[in-house]
Coordinates of C-alpha atoms and ligand atoms in Angstrom, one line a residue:
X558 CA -26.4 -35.1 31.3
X559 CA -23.7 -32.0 31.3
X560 CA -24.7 -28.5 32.8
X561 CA -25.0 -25.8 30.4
X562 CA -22.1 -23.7 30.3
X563 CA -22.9 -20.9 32.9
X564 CA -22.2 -17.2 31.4
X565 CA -19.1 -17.1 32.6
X566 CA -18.1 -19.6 30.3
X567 CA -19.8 -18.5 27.5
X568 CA -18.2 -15.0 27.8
X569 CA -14.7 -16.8 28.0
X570 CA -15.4 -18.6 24.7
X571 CA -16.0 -15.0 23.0
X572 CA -13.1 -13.2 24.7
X573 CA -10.2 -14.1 22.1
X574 CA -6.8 -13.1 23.2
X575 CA -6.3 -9.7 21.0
X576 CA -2.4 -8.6 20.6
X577 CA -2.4 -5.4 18.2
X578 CA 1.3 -4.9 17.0
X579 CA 3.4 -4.3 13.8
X580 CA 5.1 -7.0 13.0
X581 CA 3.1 -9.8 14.8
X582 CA 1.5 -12.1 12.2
X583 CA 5.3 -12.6 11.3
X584 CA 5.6 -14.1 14.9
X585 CA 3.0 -16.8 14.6
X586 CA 3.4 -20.4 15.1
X587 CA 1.6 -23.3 15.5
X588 CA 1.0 -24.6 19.0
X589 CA 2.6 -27.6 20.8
X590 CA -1.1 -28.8 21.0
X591 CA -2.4 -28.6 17.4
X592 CA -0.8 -31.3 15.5
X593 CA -2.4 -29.9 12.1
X594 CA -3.5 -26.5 10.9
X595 CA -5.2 -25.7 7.5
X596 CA -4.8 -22.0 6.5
X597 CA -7.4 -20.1 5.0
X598 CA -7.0 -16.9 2.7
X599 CA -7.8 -15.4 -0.2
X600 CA -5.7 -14.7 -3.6
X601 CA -4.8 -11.2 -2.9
X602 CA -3.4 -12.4 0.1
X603 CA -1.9 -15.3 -0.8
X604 CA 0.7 -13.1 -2.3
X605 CA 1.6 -11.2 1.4
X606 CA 1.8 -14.0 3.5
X607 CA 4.2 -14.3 6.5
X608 CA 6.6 -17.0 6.1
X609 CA 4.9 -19.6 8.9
X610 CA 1.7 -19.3 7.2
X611 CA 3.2 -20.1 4.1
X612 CA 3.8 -23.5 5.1
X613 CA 0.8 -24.8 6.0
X614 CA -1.6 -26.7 3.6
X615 CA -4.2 -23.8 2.4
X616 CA -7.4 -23.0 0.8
X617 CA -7.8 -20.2 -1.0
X618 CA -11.0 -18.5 -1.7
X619 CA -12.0 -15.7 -4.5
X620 CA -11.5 -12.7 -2.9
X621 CA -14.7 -10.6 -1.8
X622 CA -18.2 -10.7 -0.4
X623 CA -19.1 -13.0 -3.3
X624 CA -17.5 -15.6 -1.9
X625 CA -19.8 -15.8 1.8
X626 CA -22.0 -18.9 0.1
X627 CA -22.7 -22.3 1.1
X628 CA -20.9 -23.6 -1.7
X629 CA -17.7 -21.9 -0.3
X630 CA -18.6 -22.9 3.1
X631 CA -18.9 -26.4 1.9
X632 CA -15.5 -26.4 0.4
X633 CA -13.5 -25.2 3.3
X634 CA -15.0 -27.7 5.3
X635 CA -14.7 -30.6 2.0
X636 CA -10.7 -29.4 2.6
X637 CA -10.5 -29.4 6.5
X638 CA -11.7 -32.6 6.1
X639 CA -9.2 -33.8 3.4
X640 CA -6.4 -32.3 5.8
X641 CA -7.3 -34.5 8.5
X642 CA -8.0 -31.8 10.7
X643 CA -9.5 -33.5 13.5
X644 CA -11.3 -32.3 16.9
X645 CA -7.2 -30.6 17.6
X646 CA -6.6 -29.1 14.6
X647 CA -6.5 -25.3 13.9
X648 CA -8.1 -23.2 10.9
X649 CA -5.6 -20.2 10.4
X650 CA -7.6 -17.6 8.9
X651 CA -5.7 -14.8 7.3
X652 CA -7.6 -12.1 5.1
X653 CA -10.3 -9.6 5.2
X654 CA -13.8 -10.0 6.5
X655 CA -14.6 -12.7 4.4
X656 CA -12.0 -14.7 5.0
X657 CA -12.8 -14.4 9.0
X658 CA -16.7 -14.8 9.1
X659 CA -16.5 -17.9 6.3
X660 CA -13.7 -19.2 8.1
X661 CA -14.9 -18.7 11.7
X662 CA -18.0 -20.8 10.7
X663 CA -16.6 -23.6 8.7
X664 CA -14.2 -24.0 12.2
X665 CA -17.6 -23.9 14.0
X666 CA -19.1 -26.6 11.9
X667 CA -15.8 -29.1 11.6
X668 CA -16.7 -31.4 14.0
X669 CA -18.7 -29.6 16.3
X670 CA -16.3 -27.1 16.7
X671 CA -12.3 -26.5 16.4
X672 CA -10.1 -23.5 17.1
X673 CA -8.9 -21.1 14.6
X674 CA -6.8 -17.9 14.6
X675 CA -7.6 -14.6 12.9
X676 CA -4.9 -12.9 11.3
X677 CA -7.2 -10.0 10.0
X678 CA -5.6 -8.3 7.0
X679 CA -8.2 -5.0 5.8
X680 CA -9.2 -2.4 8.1
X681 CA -12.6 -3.9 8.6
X682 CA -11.9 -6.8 9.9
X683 CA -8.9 -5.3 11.6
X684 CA -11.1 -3.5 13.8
X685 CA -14.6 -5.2 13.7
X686 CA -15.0 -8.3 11.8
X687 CA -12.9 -10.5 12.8
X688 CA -13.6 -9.6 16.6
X689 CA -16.1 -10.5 19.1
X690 CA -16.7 -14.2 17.4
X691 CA -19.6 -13.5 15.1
X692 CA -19.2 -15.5 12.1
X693 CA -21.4 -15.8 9.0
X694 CA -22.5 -16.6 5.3
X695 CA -25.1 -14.9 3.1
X696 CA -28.4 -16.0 2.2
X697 CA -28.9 -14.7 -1.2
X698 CA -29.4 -10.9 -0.4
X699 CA -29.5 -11.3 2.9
X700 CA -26.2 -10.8 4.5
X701 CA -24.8 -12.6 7.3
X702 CA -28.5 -14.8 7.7
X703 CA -27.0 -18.2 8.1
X704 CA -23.8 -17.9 11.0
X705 CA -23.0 -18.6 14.6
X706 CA -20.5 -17.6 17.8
X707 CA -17.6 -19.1 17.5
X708 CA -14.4 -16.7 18.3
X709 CA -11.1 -16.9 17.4
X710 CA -8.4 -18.5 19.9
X711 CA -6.2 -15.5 19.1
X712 CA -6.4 -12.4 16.9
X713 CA -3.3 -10.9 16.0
X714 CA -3.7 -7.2 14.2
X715 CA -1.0 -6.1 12.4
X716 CA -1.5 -3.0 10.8
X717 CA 1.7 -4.3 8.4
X718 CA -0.9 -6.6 6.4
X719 CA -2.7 -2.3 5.3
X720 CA 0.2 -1.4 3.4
X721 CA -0.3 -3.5 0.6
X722 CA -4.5 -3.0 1.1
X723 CA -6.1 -1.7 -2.0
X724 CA -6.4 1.8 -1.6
X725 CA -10.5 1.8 -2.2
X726 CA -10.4 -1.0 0.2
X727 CA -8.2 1.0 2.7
X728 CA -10.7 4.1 2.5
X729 CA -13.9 2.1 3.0
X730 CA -12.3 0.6 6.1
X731 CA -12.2 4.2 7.7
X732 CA -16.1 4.0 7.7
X733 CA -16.2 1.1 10.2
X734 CA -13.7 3.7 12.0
X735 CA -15.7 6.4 12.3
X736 CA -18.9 4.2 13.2
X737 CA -16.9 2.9 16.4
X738 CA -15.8 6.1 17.1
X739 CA -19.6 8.0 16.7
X740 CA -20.5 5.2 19.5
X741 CA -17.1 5.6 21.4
X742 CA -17.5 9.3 22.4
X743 CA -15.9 12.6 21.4
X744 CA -12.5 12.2 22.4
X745 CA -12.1 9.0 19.8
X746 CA -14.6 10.9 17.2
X747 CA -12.2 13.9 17.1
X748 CA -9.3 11.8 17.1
X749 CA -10.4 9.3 14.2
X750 CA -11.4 12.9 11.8
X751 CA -7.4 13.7 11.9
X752 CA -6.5 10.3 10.3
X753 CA -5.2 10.5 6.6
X754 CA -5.2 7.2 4.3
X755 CA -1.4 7.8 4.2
X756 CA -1.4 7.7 8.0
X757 CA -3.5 4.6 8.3
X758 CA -1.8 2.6 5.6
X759 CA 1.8 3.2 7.1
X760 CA 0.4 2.9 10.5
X761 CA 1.1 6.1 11.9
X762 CA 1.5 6.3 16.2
X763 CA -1.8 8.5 15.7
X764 CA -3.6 6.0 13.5
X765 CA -2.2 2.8 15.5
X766 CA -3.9 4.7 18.5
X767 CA -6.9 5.5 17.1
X768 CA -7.7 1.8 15.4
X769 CA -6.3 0.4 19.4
X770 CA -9.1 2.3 20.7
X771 CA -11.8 1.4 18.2
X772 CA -10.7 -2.2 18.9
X773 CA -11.0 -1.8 22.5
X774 CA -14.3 0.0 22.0
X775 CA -15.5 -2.8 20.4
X776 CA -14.1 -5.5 22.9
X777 CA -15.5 -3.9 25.8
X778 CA -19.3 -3.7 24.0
X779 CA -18.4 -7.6 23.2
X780 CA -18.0 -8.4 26.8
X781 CA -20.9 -6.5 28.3
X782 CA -23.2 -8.6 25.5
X783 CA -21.4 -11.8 24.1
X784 CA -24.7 -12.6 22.7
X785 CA -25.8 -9.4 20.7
X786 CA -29.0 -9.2 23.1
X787 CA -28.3 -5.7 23.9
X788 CA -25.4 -2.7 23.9
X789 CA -23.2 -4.7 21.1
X790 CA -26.8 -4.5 18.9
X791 CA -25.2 -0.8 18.8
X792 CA -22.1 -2.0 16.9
X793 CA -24.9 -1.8 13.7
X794 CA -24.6 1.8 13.7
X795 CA -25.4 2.4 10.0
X796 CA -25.4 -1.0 9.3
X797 CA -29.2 -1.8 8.9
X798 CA -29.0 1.2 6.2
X799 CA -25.7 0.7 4.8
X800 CA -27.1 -3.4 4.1
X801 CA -29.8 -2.3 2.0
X802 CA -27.6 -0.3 -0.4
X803 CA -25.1 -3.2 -0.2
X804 CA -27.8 -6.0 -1.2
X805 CA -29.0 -3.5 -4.1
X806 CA -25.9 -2.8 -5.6
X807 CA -24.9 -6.4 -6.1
X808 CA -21.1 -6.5 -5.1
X809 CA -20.2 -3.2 -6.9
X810 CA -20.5 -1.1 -3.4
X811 CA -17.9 -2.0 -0.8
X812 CA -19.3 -2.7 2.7
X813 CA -17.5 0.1 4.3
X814 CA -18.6 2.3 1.7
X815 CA -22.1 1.2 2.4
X816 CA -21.2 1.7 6.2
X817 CA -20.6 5.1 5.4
X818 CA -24.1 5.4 3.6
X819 CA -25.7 3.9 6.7
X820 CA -23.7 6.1 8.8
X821 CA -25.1 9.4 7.5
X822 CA -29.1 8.0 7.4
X823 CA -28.6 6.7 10.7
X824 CA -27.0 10.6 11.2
X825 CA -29.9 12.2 9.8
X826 CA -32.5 11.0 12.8
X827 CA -31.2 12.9 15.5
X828 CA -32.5 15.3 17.2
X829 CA -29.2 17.6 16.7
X830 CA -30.2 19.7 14.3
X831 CA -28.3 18.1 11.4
X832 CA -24.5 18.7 13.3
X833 CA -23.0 15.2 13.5
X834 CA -24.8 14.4 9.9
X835 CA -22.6 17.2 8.6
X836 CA -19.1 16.1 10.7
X837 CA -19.2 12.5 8.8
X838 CA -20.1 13.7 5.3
X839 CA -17.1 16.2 5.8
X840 CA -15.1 13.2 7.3
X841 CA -16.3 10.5 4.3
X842 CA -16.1 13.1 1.5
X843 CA -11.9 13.6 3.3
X844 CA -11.5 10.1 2.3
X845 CA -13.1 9.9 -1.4
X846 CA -16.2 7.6 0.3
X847 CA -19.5 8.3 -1.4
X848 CA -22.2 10.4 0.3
X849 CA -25.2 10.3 -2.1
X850 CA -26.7 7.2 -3.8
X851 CA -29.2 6.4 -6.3
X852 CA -31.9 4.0 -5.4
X853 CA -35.6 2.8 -5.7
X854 CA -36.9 4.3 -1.8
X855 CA -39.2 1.3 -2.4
X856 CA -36.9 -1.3 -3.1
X857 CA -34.3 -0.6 -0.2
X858 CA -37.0 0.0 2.2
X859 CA -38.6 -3.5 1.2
X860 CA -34.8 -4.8 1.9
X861 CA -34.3 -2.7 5.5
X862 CA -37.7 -4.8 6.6
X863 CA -35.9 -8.3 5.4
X864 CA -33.2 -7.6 7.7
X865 CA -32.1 -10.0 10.1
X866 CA -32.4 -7.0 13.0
X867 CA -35.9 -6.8 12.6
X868 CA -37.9 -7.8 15.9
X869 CA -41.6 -8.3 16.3
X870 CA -42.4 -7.2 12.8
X871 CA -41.1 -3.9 13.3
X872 CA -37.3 -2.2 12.7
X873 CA -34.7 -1.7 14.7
X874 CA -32.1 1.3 14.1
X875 CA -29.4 2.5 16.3
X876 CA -29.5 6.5 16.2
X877 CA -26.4 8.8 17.4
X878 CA -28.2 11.8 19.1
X879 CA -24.7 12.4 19.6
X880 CA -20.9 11.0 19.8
X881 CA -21.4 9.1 22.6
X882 CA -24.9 9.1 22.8
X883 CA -26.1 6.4 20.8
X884 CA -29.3 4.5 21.6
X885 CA -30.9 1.1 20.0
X886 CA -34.3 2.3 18.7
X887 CA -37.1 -0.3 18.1
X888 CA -40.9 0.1 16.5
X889 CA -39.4 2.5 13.6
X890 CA -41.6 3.3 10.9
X891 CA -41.0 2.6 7.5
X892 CA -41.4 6.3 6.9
X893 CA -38.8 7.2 9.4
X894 CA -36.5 4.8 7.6
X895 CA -37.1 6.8 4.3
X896 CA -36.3 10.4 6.0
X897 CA -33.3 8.4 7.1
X898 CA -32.7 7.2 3.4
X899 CA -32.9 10.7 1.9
X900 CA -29.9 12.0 3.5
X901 CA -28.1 10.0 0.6
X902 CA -30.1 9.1 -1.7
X903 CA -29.6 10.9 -5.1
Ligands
LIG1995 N1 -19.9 -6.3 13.7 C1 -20.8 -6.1 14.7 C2 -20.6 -7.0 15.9 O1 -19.6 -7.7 15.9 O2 -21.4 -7.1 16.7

């Protein structure tokens, strides 16, 4: 019988190499040793792609969340399959969230595991999703219930892919931003409040800085806790929140937008007399990102119960006290959630 792999190893496997440059997806090639690669994007990306990537064999999804089922799941791995990717091939995954955390999994799965590259094209995956190796479908409502740890080989930023971003994509990206930031310290906090869209989408030295550091924020919480059993749980800064309004509004709120929801409920339970609450309403109301909500308190509650964070029965919630200063709270009371809730709700 094999060992287990020791720690060591099972850090390794979730500490992708990470090369954050303009111009870089443009530079990717396939690898001496994988004789076939299947690319996986979406149709608003389709159109952007660098030249290597568009000559591989791809599968291309319906862009957005919509597209996290098991049906979608099923047909990446229906065409990796069809490709003849076998245990050497590659999955090249270029696009936003989605495209990382479906595609991440269905390389999981194929065979018991193959490598794939992340070429992460919106600001969220940019600087979260498609980093640190969680991957992920949804369940119905509940997001991201049905996924494993399986990180990229390489993830290659390249702040390029935001100039052609949306523009309500772009601005919902600078939520997952600011939440990195909140948890970074002041010095990054103060830095990310001076970014403009403008700056971000033509990648700006001060925005390229600012999304380096988030990224290396995130890394470093990645390698302390591979396994989300402790200081990476506070990468869901506003995300237990910002889910609830996300599973209610049924795909017409973008997650950063609910991030940025989440952000100010999570905001709204420190002990700080309301000051950091009030620095990222200014900061989300700069970028156009909605502060207030309607809502049933009943409903959302019911769904903030339902998520996957909850242990022993009770709720988790990570709480800023202040940038910097951000602590994983367990045994919350559903009527602490609400007073969290009312800080948007409408
Ligand atoms: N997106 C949160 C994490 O990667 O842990």
């Amino acid at each position: 019988m094999s060992t287990p792999p020791s720690h060591e190893a099972q850090r390794a496997e979730l500490h992708a190499e990470v090369v954050v440059r303009a111009g870089v997806a443009a530079e990717w090639e396939l690898p001496a040793r994988h004789p076939a690669a299947l690319l996986l994007t979406d149709r608003n990306v389709e159109r952007v792609l660098p030249p290597a990537l568009r000559a591989l064999p791809r599968h291309v999804l319906a862009p957005g969340e919509l597209s996290k089922t098991w049906a979608e799941l099923e047909g990446v791995l229906q065409a990796l399959d069809d490709h003849g990717l076998d245990r050497d091939g590659l999955l090249v995954c270029c696009g936003g969230g989605v495209v990382s955390d479906l595609g991440g999994l269905a390389a999981h799965l194929h065979r018991r595991g193959i490598a794939w590259d992340a070429l992460p094209t919106s600001v969220i995956a940019q600087a979260d999703a498609a980093l640190g190796g969680k991957t992920a479908i949804n369940l119905g409502p509940s997001k991201n219930s049905v996924g494993a740890f399986h990180a990229a080989r390489r993830v290659l930023v390249d702040p390029s892919f935001l100039e052609s971003l949306p523009e309500v994509e772009l601005r919902a990206g600078f939520a997952e931003l600011l939440k990195t930031a909140v948890i970074s310290g002041e010095p990054l906090l103060a830095a990310t409040e001076t970014l403009s869209p403008q700056g971000l989408r033509s990648a700006h030295p001060e925005a390229l800085d600012v999304l380096r550091r988030v990224i290396d924020t995130k890394l470093r919480l990645v390698q302390a806790d591979p396994h989300d059993h402790a200081e990476r749980q506070l990468l869901n800064l506003g995300h237990s929140f910002g889910h609830a309004f996300e599973a209610l509004a049924l795909g017409s709120l973008r997650h950063g937008e609910a991030v940025g929801l989440g952000l100010l409920c999570a905001a709204r339970l420190a002990h700080d007399g309301g000051q950091l609450e009030a620095r990222l309403r200014a900061a989300l109301l700069r970028w156009d990102l909605p502060v207030r909500r309607a809502g049933d308190l009943g409903e959302l509650l019911a769904l903030m119960s339902r998520d996957k964070k909850r242990r022993g029965g009770a709720l988790s919630l990570v709480i800023p006290e202040a940038p910097g200063h951000v602590e994983l709270c367990p045994g919350i009371a559903p009527e602490r959630a609400a007073e969290g809730l009312a800080a948007v709700l409408a």
